[in-house]
Tab-separated table of C-alpha atoms and ligand atoms in Angstrom:
chain	number	residue	atom	x	y	z
T	1	UNK	CA	63.456	77.646	107.739
T	2	UNK	CA	65.313	79.907	105.271
T	3	UNK	CA	68.942	80.290	106.280
T	4	UNK	CA	70.886	83.403	105.426
T	5	UNK	CA	74.645	83.780	105.039
T	6	UNK	CA	76.146	87.209	105.553
T	7	UNK	CA	79.230	88.628	103.886
T	8	UNK	CA	80.406	91.020	106.594
T	9	UNK	CA	79.148	91.685	110.095
T	10	UNK	CA	79.082	95.393	110.877
T	11	UNK	CA	76.368	97.806	111.970
T	12	UNK	CA	74.090	97.040	108.987
T	13	UNK	CA	74.240	93.316	109.803
T	14	UNK	CA	73.309	94.162	113.390
T	15	UNK	CA	70.346	96.174	112.111
T	16	UNK	CA	69.249	93.252	109.916
T	17	UNK	CA	69.582	90.774	112.789
T	18	UNK	CA	67.470	93.050	114.999
T	19	UNK	CA	64.747	93.384	112.340
T	20	UNK	CA	64.697	89.625	111.661
T	21	UNK	CA	64.588	88.612	115.330
T	22	UNK	CA	62.108	91.258	116.531
T	23	UNK	CA	59.738	90.551	113.645
T	24	UNK	CA	60.329	86.800	113.407
T	25	UNK	CA	56.708	85.700	113.729
T	26	UNK	CA	55.422	88.469	111.399
T	27	UNK	CA	57.981	87.501	108.762
T	28	UNK	CA	57.140	83.801	109.129
T	29	UNK	CA	53.424	84.557	108.685
T	30	UNK	CA	54.102	86.766	105.652
T	31	UNK	CA	56.326	84.405	103.710
T	32	UNK	CA	55.517	81.020	105.175
T	33	UNK	CA	59.059	80.357	106.403
T	34	UNK	CA	61.096	81.327	109.406
T	35	UNK	CA	64.165	83.348	108.384
T	36	UNK	CA	67.403	83.168	110.325
T	37	UNK	CA	70.996	84.288	109.839
T	38	UNK	CA	73.126	81.128	110.000
T	39	UNK	CA	76.651	82.398	109.483
T	40	UNK	CA	78.672	85.481	108.684
T	41	UNK	CA	81.995	85.977	106.942
T	42	UNK	CA	84.275	88.299	108.905
T	43	UNK	CA	87.865	89.405	108.497
T	44	UNK	CA	88.913	88.961	112.099
T	45	UNK	CA	87.393	86.422	114.484
T	46	UNK	CA	89.069	87.967	117.506
T	47	UNK	CA	87.277	91.331	117.099
T	48	UNK	CA	84.796	91.751	119.952
T	49	UNK	CA	81.205	91.897	118.671
T	50	UNK	CA	78.795	92.645	121.464
T	51	UNK	CA	75.330	91.120	121.400
T	52	UNK	CA	75.912	88.762	118.484
T	53	UNK	CA	73.366	85.933	118.898
T	54	UNK	CA	74.901	82.506	119.566
T	55	UNK	CA	73.191	80.890	116.568
T	56	UNK	CA	75.273	83.001	114.145
T	57	UNK	CA	78.509	81.230	113.294
T	58	UNK	CA	81.381	83.526	112.366
T	59	UNK	CA	83.915	82.360	109.825
T	60	UNK	CA	86.843	83.735	107.875
T	61	UNK	CA	86.353	81.200	105.064
T	62	UNK	CA	83.974	82.233	102.236
T	63	UNK	CA	83.418	78.539	101.404
T	64	UNK	CA	81.691	78.031	104.768
T	65	UNK	CA	78.903	80.215	103.396
T	66	UNK	CA	79.099	79.738	99.640
T	67	UNK	CA	79.301	75.907	99.813
T	68	UNK	CA	76.741	75.524	102.581
T	69	UNK	CA	73.703	73.829	100.969
T	70	UNK	CA	71.489	75.033	103.837
T	71	UNK	CA	72.101	78.677	102.924
T	72	UNK	CA	69.883	79.785	100.061
T	73	UNK	CA	70.278	83.571	100.343
T	74	UNK	CA	73.547	85.462	100.753
T	75	UNK	CA	73.480	89.065	101.963
T	76	UNK	CA	76.469	91.304	101.243
T	77	UNK	CA	76.922	93.959	103.920
T	78	UNK	CA	80.695	94.404	103.826
T	79	UNK	CA	80.617	97.468	101.543
T	80	UNK	CA	83.358	98.699	99.219
T	81	UNK	CA	84.215	97.272	95.801
T	82	UNK	CA	86.693	94.481	96.535
T	83	UNK	CA	86.406	91.768	97.704
T	84	UNK	CA	82.623	92.419	97.861
T	85	UNK	CA	82.303	92.085	94.055
T	86	UNK	CA	84.197	88.795	93.898
T	87	UNK	CA	82.343	87.311	96.877
T	88	UNK	CA	78.931	88.386	95.603
T	89	UNK	CA	79.769	86.956	92.161
T	90	UNK	CA	80.901	83.679	93.749
T	91	UNK	CA	77.635	83.516	95.694
T	92	UNK	CA	75.667	83.962	92.448
T	93	UNK	CA	77.802	81.285	90.727
T	94	UNK	CA	77.049	79.009	93.695
T	95	UNK	CA	73.348	79.575	92.808
T	96	UNK	CA	72.524	81.550	95.936
T	97	UNK	CA	70.067	84.415	95.685
T	98	UNK	CA	71.844	87.566	96.765
T	99	UNK	CA	70.880	90.783	98.488
T	100	UNK	CA	73.154	93.783	98.778
T	101	UNK	CA	73.110	97.272	100.266
T	102	UNK	CA	76.175	98.181	98.217
T	103	UNK	CA	75.357	101.054	95.835
T	104	UNK	CA	78.876	101.141	94.398
T	105	UNK	CA	78.663	97.485	93.351
T	106	UNK	CA	75.265	97.862	91.702
T	107	UNK	CA	76.050	101.236	90.100
T	108	UNK	CA	79.410	100.222	88.662
T	109	UNK	CA	78.890	96.501	87.984
T	110	UNK	CA	75.157	96.292	87.279
T	111	UNK	CA	75.442	94.829	83.767
T	112	UNK	CA	77.884	92.139	84.863
T	113	UNK	CA	75.954	91.248	88.024
T	114	UNK	CA	72.495	91.244	86.399
T	115	UNK	CA	73.801	89.069	83.523
T	116	UNK	CA	75.500	86.708	85.939
T	117	UNK	CA	72.322	86.381	87.999
T	118	UNK	CA	70.323	85.677	84.831
T	119	UNK	CA	72.793	82.990	83.742
T	120	UNK	CA	72.594	81.275	87.115
T	121	UNK	CA	68.835	81.836	87.493
T	122	UNK	CA	69.072	83.631	90.831
T	123	UNK	CA	67.726	86.934	92.090
T	124	UNK	CA	69.554	90.098	93.153
T	125	UNK	CA	67.840	92.304	95.717
T	126	UNK	CA	69.232	95.816	96.047
T	127	UNK	CA	66.410	97.749	97.725
T	128	UNK	CA	68.810	98.842	100.489
T	129	UNK	CA	71.246	100.418	98.032
T	130	UNK	CA	69.143	103.597	97.576
T	131	UNK	CA	66.943	105.418	100.071
T	132	UNK	CA	67.614	103.200	103.107
T	133	UNK	CA	64.293	101.880	104.396
T	134	UNK	CA	62.083	103.563	101.753
T	135	UNK	CA	60.743	100.881	99.389
T	136	UNK	CA	61.574	102.935	96.344
T	137	UNK	CA	63.236	100.309	94.134
T	138	UNK	CA	60.146	98.091	94.388
T	139	UNK	CA	57.914	101.122	93.827
T	140	UNK	CA	59.785	102.107	90.671
T	141	UNK	CA	60.125	98.535	89.396
T	142	UNK	CA	56.505	97.530	89.973
T	143	UNK	CA	54.240	100.171	91.538
T	144	UNK	CA	54.958	102.972	89.090
T	145	UNK	CA	55.868	100.747	86.135
T	146	UNK	CA	52.714	101.450	84.065
T	147	UNK	CA	53.733	105.116	83.901
T	148	UNK	CA	56.574	106.737	81.984
T	149	UNK	CA	58.872	108.466	84.456
T	150	UNK	CA	59.643	112.024	83.409
T	151	UNK	CA	61.722	113.222	86.342
T	152	UNK	CA	63.148	112.075	89.646
T	153	UNK	CA	64.400	114.525	92.260
T	154	UNK	CA	65.964	112.686	95.161
T	155	UNK	CA	67.413	113.532	98.528
T	156	UNK	CA	69.273	110.235	98.630
T	157	UNK	CA	72.176	110.846	100.969
T	158	UNK	CA	71.257	110.826	104.647
T	159	UNK	CA	74.620	112.112	105.874
T	160	UNK	CA	74.620	115.299	103.801
T	161	UNK	CA	70.944	115.960	104.530
T	162	UNK	CA	71.721	115.508	108.225
T	163	UNK	CA	74.661	117.948	108.009
T	164	UNK	CA	72.668	120.603	106.093
T	165	UNK	CA	69.711	120.275	108.498
T	166	UNK	CA	71.934	120.486	111.572
T	167	UNK	CA	73.689	123.611	110.266
T	168	UNK	CA	70.335	125.212	109.412
T	169	UNK	CA	68.246	124.335	112.444
T	170	UNK	CA	70.730	123.557	115.238
T	171	UNK	CA	73.383	126.088	114.099
T	172	UNK	CA	76.029	123.327	114.220
T	173	UNK	CA	79.364	123.561	112.415
T	174	UNK	CA	79.888	121.330	109.355
T	175	UNK	CA	82.486	119.076	111.003
T	176	UNK	CA	80.539	118.696	114.251
T	177	UNK	CA	77.455	117.655	112.277
T	178	UNK	CA	79.513	115.210	110.182
T	179	UNK	CA	81.012	113.624	113.314
T	180	UNK	CA	77.496	113.260	114.725
T	181	UNK	CA	76.332	111.568	111.486
T	182	UNK	CA	79.298	109.184	111.698
T	183	UNK	CA	78.462	108.349	115.304
T	184	UNK	CA	74.856	107.580	114.369
T	185	UNK	CA	76.062	105.163	111.645
T	186	UNK	CA	74.796	107.178	108.652
T	187	UNK	CA	78.114	108.083	107.043
T	188	UNK	CA	80.209	105.836	104.807
T	189	UNK	CA	83.477	104.412	106.167
T	190	UNK	CA	85.098	107.162	104.088
T	191	UNK	CA	82.703	110.125	104.589
T	192	UNK	CA	84.261	111.834	101.560
T	193	UNK	CA	81.918	109.530	99.564
T	194	UNK	CA	78.961	111.291	101.186
T	195	UNK	CA	80.083	114.915	101.239
T	196	UNK	CA	81.554	114.846	97.705
T	197	UNK	CA	78.226	113.748	96.211
T	198	UNK	CA	79.698	110.431	95.005
T	199	UNK	CA	77.353	108.301	97.124
T	200	UNK	CA	74.345	110.186	95.700
T	201	UNK	CA	75.786	109.832	92.172
T	202	UNK	CA	76.001	106.021	92.535
T	203	UNK	CA	72.418	106.002	93.789
T	204	UNK	CA	71.302	108.121	90.827
T	205	UNK	CA	72.881	105.591	88.426
T	206	UNK	CA	70.710	102.918	90.071
T	207	UNK	CA	67.598	105.129	89.887
T	208	UNK	CA	68.355	105.783	86.195
T	209	UNK	CA	68.413	102.046	85.620
T	210	UNK	CA	65.282	101.206	87.576
T	211	UNK	CA	63.248	104.362	86.889
T	212	UNK	CA	64.228	105.337	83.342
T	213	UNK	CA	65.541	101.906	82.210
T	214	UNK	CA	68.722	103.522	80.948
T	215	UNK	CA	72.294	102.549	81.541
T	216	UNK	CA	74.591	105.408	82.505
T	217	UNK	CA	78.094	105.494	83.943
T	218	UNK	CA	79.611	107.760	86.561
T	219	UNK	CA	81.722	109.405	83.837
T	220	UNK	CA	78.510	110.437	82.007
T	221	UNK	CA	77.287	112.662	84.782
T	222	UNK	CA	78.283	115.688	86.766
T	223	UNK	CA	78.185	115.512	90.549
T	224	UNK	CA	78.960	118.022	93.276
T	225	UNK	CA	78.734	117.613	97.016
T	226	UNK	CA	78.185	120.007	99.879
T	227	UNK	CA	81.759	120.879	100.830
T	228	UNK	CA	81.469	124.338	99.280
T	229	UNK	CA	78.174	125.157	101.050
T	230	UNK	CA	78.694	127.550	103.945
T	231	UNK	CA	76.504	128.586	106.832
T	232	UNK	CA	76.201	131.999	105.110
T	233	UNK	CA	74.763	130.293	102.012
T	234	UNK	CA	72.185	128.540	104.166
T	235	UNK	CA	71.291	131.746	106.056
T	236	UNK	CA	71.015	133.801	102.856
T	237	UNK	CA	68.877	131.188	101.108
T	238	UNK	CA	66.606	131.140	104.164
T	239	UNK	CA	66.206	134.915	103.869
T	240	UNK	CA	65.180	134.476	100.242
T	241	UNK	CA	62.609	131.791	101.114
T	242	UNK	CA	64.678	128.726	100.206
T	243	UNK	CA	66.454	125.859	101.902
T	244	UNK	CA	69.512	124.016	100.521
T	245	UNK	CA	69.358	120.287	99.754
T	246	UNK	CA	71.725	117.965	97.919
T	247	UNK	CA	69.587	116.723	95.021
T	248	UNK	CA	70.125	113.798	92.686
T	249	UNK	CA	68.243	114.743	89.535
T	250	UNK	CA	67.226	112.513	86.654
T	251	UNK	CA	65.096	113.900	83.909
T	252	UNK	CA	63.902	112.944	80.449
T	253	UNK	CA	63.306	116.113	78.459
T	254	UNK	CA	60.522	116.437	75.928
T	255	UNK	CA	63.169	116.265	73.147
T	256	UNK	CA	64.175	112.797	74.433
T	257	UNK	CA	67.488	113.960	75.967
T	258	UNK	CA	68.345	112.696	79.444
T	259	UNK	CA	69.853	114.779	82.226
T	260	UNK	CA	71.498	113.158	85.256
T	261	UNK	CA	73.289	115.310	87.821
T	262	UNK	CA	73.878	115.712	91.543
T	263	UNK	CA	74.316	119.122	93.120
T	264	UNK	CA	73.229	121.307	96.028
T	265	UNK	CA	69.995	123.076	95.149
T	266	UNK	CA	68.017	125.949	96.643
T	267	UNK	CA	64.504	124.579	97.096
T	268	UNK	CA	61.541	126.872	97.826
T	269	UNK	CA	60.429	126.342	101.415
T	270	UNK	CA	56.925	125.621	100.135
T	271	UNK	CA	58.085	122.511	98.223
T	272	UNK	CA	57.616	119.130	99.977
T	273	UNK	CA	61.327	118.279	99.533
T	274	UNK	CA	62.241	121.330	101.641
T	275	UNK	CA	60.726	119.603	104.676
T	276	UNK	CA	62.872	116.470	104.493
T	277	UNK	CA	65.150	116.836	107.500
T	278	UNK	CA	68.183	115.087	108.981
T	279	UNK	CA	68.805	111.501	107.816
T	280	UNK	CA	65.427	111.305	106.079
T	281	UNK	CA	65.577	110.684	102.344
T	282	UNK	CA	62.892	111.374	99.774
T	283	UNK	CA	62.318	110.948	96.107
T	284	UNK	CA	59.887	113.121	94.265
T	285	UNK	CA	58.832	111.462	91.040
T	286	UNK	CA	57.001	113.015	88.122
T	287	UNK	CA	55.412	110.457	85.842
T	288	UNK	CA	53.065	110.713	82.882
T	289	UNK	CA	49.525	109.944	83.890
T	290	UNK	CA	50.101	109.689	87.629
T	291	UNK	CA	51.676	113.105	88.093
T	292	UNK	CA	53.650	113.630	91.279
T	293	UNK	CA	54.578	110.973	93.844
T	294	UNK	CA	56.625	111.609	96.971
T	295	UNK	CA	58.259	108.764	98.869
T	296	UNK	CA	60.012	109.652	102.062
T	297	UNK	CA	61.479	107.918	105.083
T	298	UNK	CA	64.666	107.044	106.937
T	299	UNK	CA	67.434	106.870	104.378
T	300	UNK	CA	70.459	105.789	106.386
T	301	UNK	CA	71.392	103.843	109.473
T	302	UNK	CA	71.387	100.173	110.507
T	303	UNK	CA	67.640	99.683	111.094
T	304	UNK	CA	66.296	101.354	107.909
T	305	UNK	CA	68.941	99.547	105.826
T	306	UNK	CA	68.244	96.296	107.684
T	307	UNK	CA	64.523	96.732	106.966
T	308	UNK	CA	65.163	97.148	103.227
T	309	UNK	CA	67.404	94.054	103.181
T	310	UNK	CA	64.770	92.048	105.068
T	311	UNK	CA	62.132	93.187	102.542
T	312	UNK	CA	64.298	91.834	99.698
T	313	UNK	CA	64.691	88.527	101.553
T	314	UNK	CA	60.895	88.314	101.921
T	315	UNK	CA	60.431	89.229	98.255
T	316	UNK	CA	62.818	86.463	97.166
T	317	UNK	CA	61.037	83.917	99.352
T	318	UNK	CA	57.589	85.012	98.102
T	319	UNK	CA	58.687	84.354	94.524
T	320	UNK	CA	59.769	80.831	95.403
T	321	UNK	CA	62.466	79.015	93.460
T	322	UNK	CA	61.529	80.722	90.200
T	323	UNK	CA	63.252	83.807	88.903
T	324	UNK	CA	60.381	86.166	88.231
T	325	UNK	CA	60.567	88.963	85.680
T	326	UNK	CA	60.453	91.348	88.628
T	327	UNK	CA	63.946	90.307	89.661
T	328	UNK	CA	65.555	89.956	86.273
T	329	UNK	CA	66.431	93.499	85.278
T	330	UNK	CA	65.275	94.429	81.795
T	331	UNK	CA	68.235	95.310	79.579
T	332	UNK	CA	68.772	99.019	80.113
T	333	UNK	CA	69.345	101.220	77.064
T	334	UNK	CA	72.784	102.853	77.025
T	335	UNK	CA	72.379	106.626	76.721
T	336	UNK	CA	74.696	109.607	76.801
T	337	UNK	CA	73.085	112.214	79.024
T	338	UNK	CA	73.211	115.873	78.104
T	339	UNK	CA	76.326	117.646	79.379
T	340	UNK	CA	75.511	119.825	82.386
T	341	UNK	CA	76.869	122.842	80.457
T	342	UNK	CA	73.918	122.479	78.077
T	343	UNK	CA	71.260	122.312	80.787
T	344	UNK	CA	69.265	125.304	82.019
T	345	UNK	CA	68.908	126.335	85.658
T	346	UNK	CA	68.171	129.328	87.774
T	347	UNK	CA	71.187	130.324	89.863
T	348	UNK	CA	71.774	131.877	93.247
T	349	UNK	CA	74.878	134.058	93.127
T	350	UNK	CA	76.345	135.483	96.326
T	351	UNK	CA	79.057	138.029	95.728
T	352	UNK	CA	80.990	140.613	97.684
T	353	UNK	CA	81.372	143.992	96.009
T	354	UNK	CA	82.685	147.441	96.795
T	355	UNK	CA	79.757	149.583	97.876
T	356	UNK	CA	80.321	152.272	95.249
T	357	UNK	CA	78.235	154.157	92.751
T	358	UNK	CA	77.417	152.080	89.660
T	359	UNK	CA	78.270	148.646	91.049
T	360	UNK	CA	74.773	147.268	90.394
T	361	UNK	CA	74.880	148.685	86.875
T	362	UNK	CA	78.247	146.938	86.284
T	363	UNK	CA	76.998	143.579	87.540
T	364	UNK	CA	73.743	143.667	85.599
T	365	UNK	CA	75.453	144.931	82.426
T	366	UNK	CA	78.071	142.162	82.377
T	367	UNK	CA	75.529	139.464	83.246
T	368	UNK	CA	73.142	140.907	80.652
T	369	UNK	CA	75.834	140.599	77.965
T	370	UNK	CA	75.618	136.844	78.590
T	371	UNK	CA	71.790	136.849	78.562
T	372	UNK	CA	71.728	136.313	82.333
T	373	UNK	CA	68.612	138.038	83.546
T	374	UNK	CA	68.175	138.913	87.215
T	375	UNK	CA	64.936	137.701	88.842
T	376	UNK	CA	65.696	138.935	92.362
T	377	UNK	CA	68.466	141.048	93.907
T	378	UNK	CA	69.176	142.004	97.498
T	379	UNK	CA	72.034	144.223	98.610
T	380	UNK	CA	73.270	143.962	102.187
T	381	UNK	CA	76.002	146.081	103.788
T	382	UNK	CA	78.889	143.964	105.103
T	383	UNK	CA	81.284	146.581	106.444
T	384	UNK	CA	82.325	150.095	105.442
T	385	UNK	CA	82.447	150.364	101.625
T	386	UNK	CA	81.696	146.649	101.127
T	387	UNK	CA	78.375	145.013	100.362
T	388	UNK	CA	77.066	141.547	99.695
T	389	UNK	CA	74.788	140.979	96.698
T	390	UNK	CA	72.350	138.092	96.659
T	391	UNK	CA	71.109	137.425	93.146
T	392	UNK	CA	68.631	134.890	91.826
T	393	UNK	CA	68.760	134.627	88.056
T	394	UNK	CA	66.109	133.574	85.587
T	395	UNK	CA	66.846	130.193	83.959
T	396	UNK	CA	70.016	130.306	81.882
T	397	UNK	CA	72.103	127.744	80.023
T	398	UNK	CA	75.033	126.803	82.254
T	399	UNK	CA	77.782	127.522	79.730
T	400	UNK	CA	76.552	131.150	79.450
T	401	UNK	CA	76.254	131.483	83.217
T	402	UNK	CA	79.849	130.312	83.674
T	403	UNK	CA	81.098	132.687	80.955
T	404	UNK	CA	79.188	135.583	82.543
T	405	UNK	CA	80.616	134.829	85.979
T	406	UNK	CA	84.159	134.680	84.583
T	407	UNK	CA	83.656	138.132	83.092
T	408	UNK	CA	82.040	139.603	86.227
T	409	UNK	CA	85.038	138.383	88.261
T	410	UNK	CA	87.343	140.627	86.204
T	411	UNK	CA	85.545	143.820	87.241
T	412	UNK	CA	87.466	145.757	89.896
T	413	UNK	CA	84.293	146.412	91.942
T	414	UNK	CA	83.815	142.649	92.444
T	415	UNK	CA	85.777	141.509	95.498
T	416	UNK	CA	84.644	137.860	95.544
T	417	UNK	CA	82.164	135.442	94.026
T	418	UNK	CA	81.274	133.649	97.253
T	419	UNK	CA	78.874	131.081	95.875
T	420	UNK	CA	77.041	129.832	92.864
T	421	UNK	CA	74.220	127.384	93.579
T	422	UNK	CA	71.441	126.114	91.322
T	423	UNK	CA	67.885	127.024	92.252
T	424	UNK	CA	64.640	125.104	91.953
T	425	UNK	CA	63.574	121.852	90.363
T	426	UNK	CA	62.392	122.691	86.941
T	427	UNK	CA	64.454	122.573	83.792
T	428	UNK	CA	63.181	124.795	81.026
Y	1	HSE	N1	76.149	107.013	103.762
Y	1	HSE	C1	74.866	106.760	103.212
Y	1	HSE	C2	73.986	107.967	103.484
Y	1	HSE	C3	74.281	105.533	103.838
Y	1	HSE	O1	74.361	108.799	104.317
Y	1	HSE	O2	72.953	108.093	102.848
Y	1	HSE	C4	73.009	105.060	103.177
Y	1	HSE	O3	73.228	104.679	101.842
């Protein structure tokens, strides 16, 4: 019997317990041992926890888990940075293998934690930190490892994908959709993490490490969330044949420069990523030799996350007492990714203008001065003397695009720049 100690007992722990108990005999057959949660560290013993099985002992003392010789694997499901970091580190120092769903901890403290695990000859499983139940960490670490990864485009935040899908297909309001995502257990305790793009940025740092074997920091990358995306943006992109997704993008250019960024993106409806709805996540990987690979599945919620944690537990048991090379992360090369201002993208520009003679000439002249070429333009009347322009540009370096937009704004015929959203997957 392999006994598990939990740090935290919230909805993810409940999901893990359900997976382990419902699949007990399958798991025993697969790894040769029964697996059971023995105890869980909680903050408050008096809090009512419905349906907690009687064999799980709750404690407020970390030592009850960390010093318990029967517990060989510690799973951190408390979230947040502190005291999760200290407790996870103490578990490693106590020579327990550890599993965590905590993307912040892995993204921010990966070097420290991987080194510590190496020193103490234990394994760190973090499959649940990106993509929920999709086995993408194992796929990148092992399955795709013979191939050089050229690009990763990920829908890696279930909450924001749920909100965008609900606005698009169910015509829900942003805040109603967010509340629904919170109720279903997808959103972070502080949903600002999700909607600001920060959660996806942490996940991209982990994908950079595992996929590209490079070490990047949050300060090296640009990230944007979905708070500026309106229902009008979604409707207009639909009219143009696109859907909006929050993408985490990692790319190694042919000149060797890396690009890492998170932002809303207009994706052609014909692209497989356009069909990833609600809390589903997906990563679309381009690798040399193998070409394109799409992994998709439930990316948030107690059961998908519990499944990924259980898969790490099984992986640790399958490897036995030895620390295989699969678990010990290869030292990742520190790199400074290209500034987003120096990257190229197509842009969707939605602007409100006065509906007067020469307005299109003004817009195209000013944009043209900055080498911004228009690929598609639609003019729609809004009300008397006012029109909305929907523009898709050809690829343009971001610094020029921003300069062009600043200049367009100064023209008296321009009433508002309503939105500016990147289009498509390919960098030129
Ligand atoms: N809040 C996260 C999401 C949970 O919505 O994707 C899974 O990491």
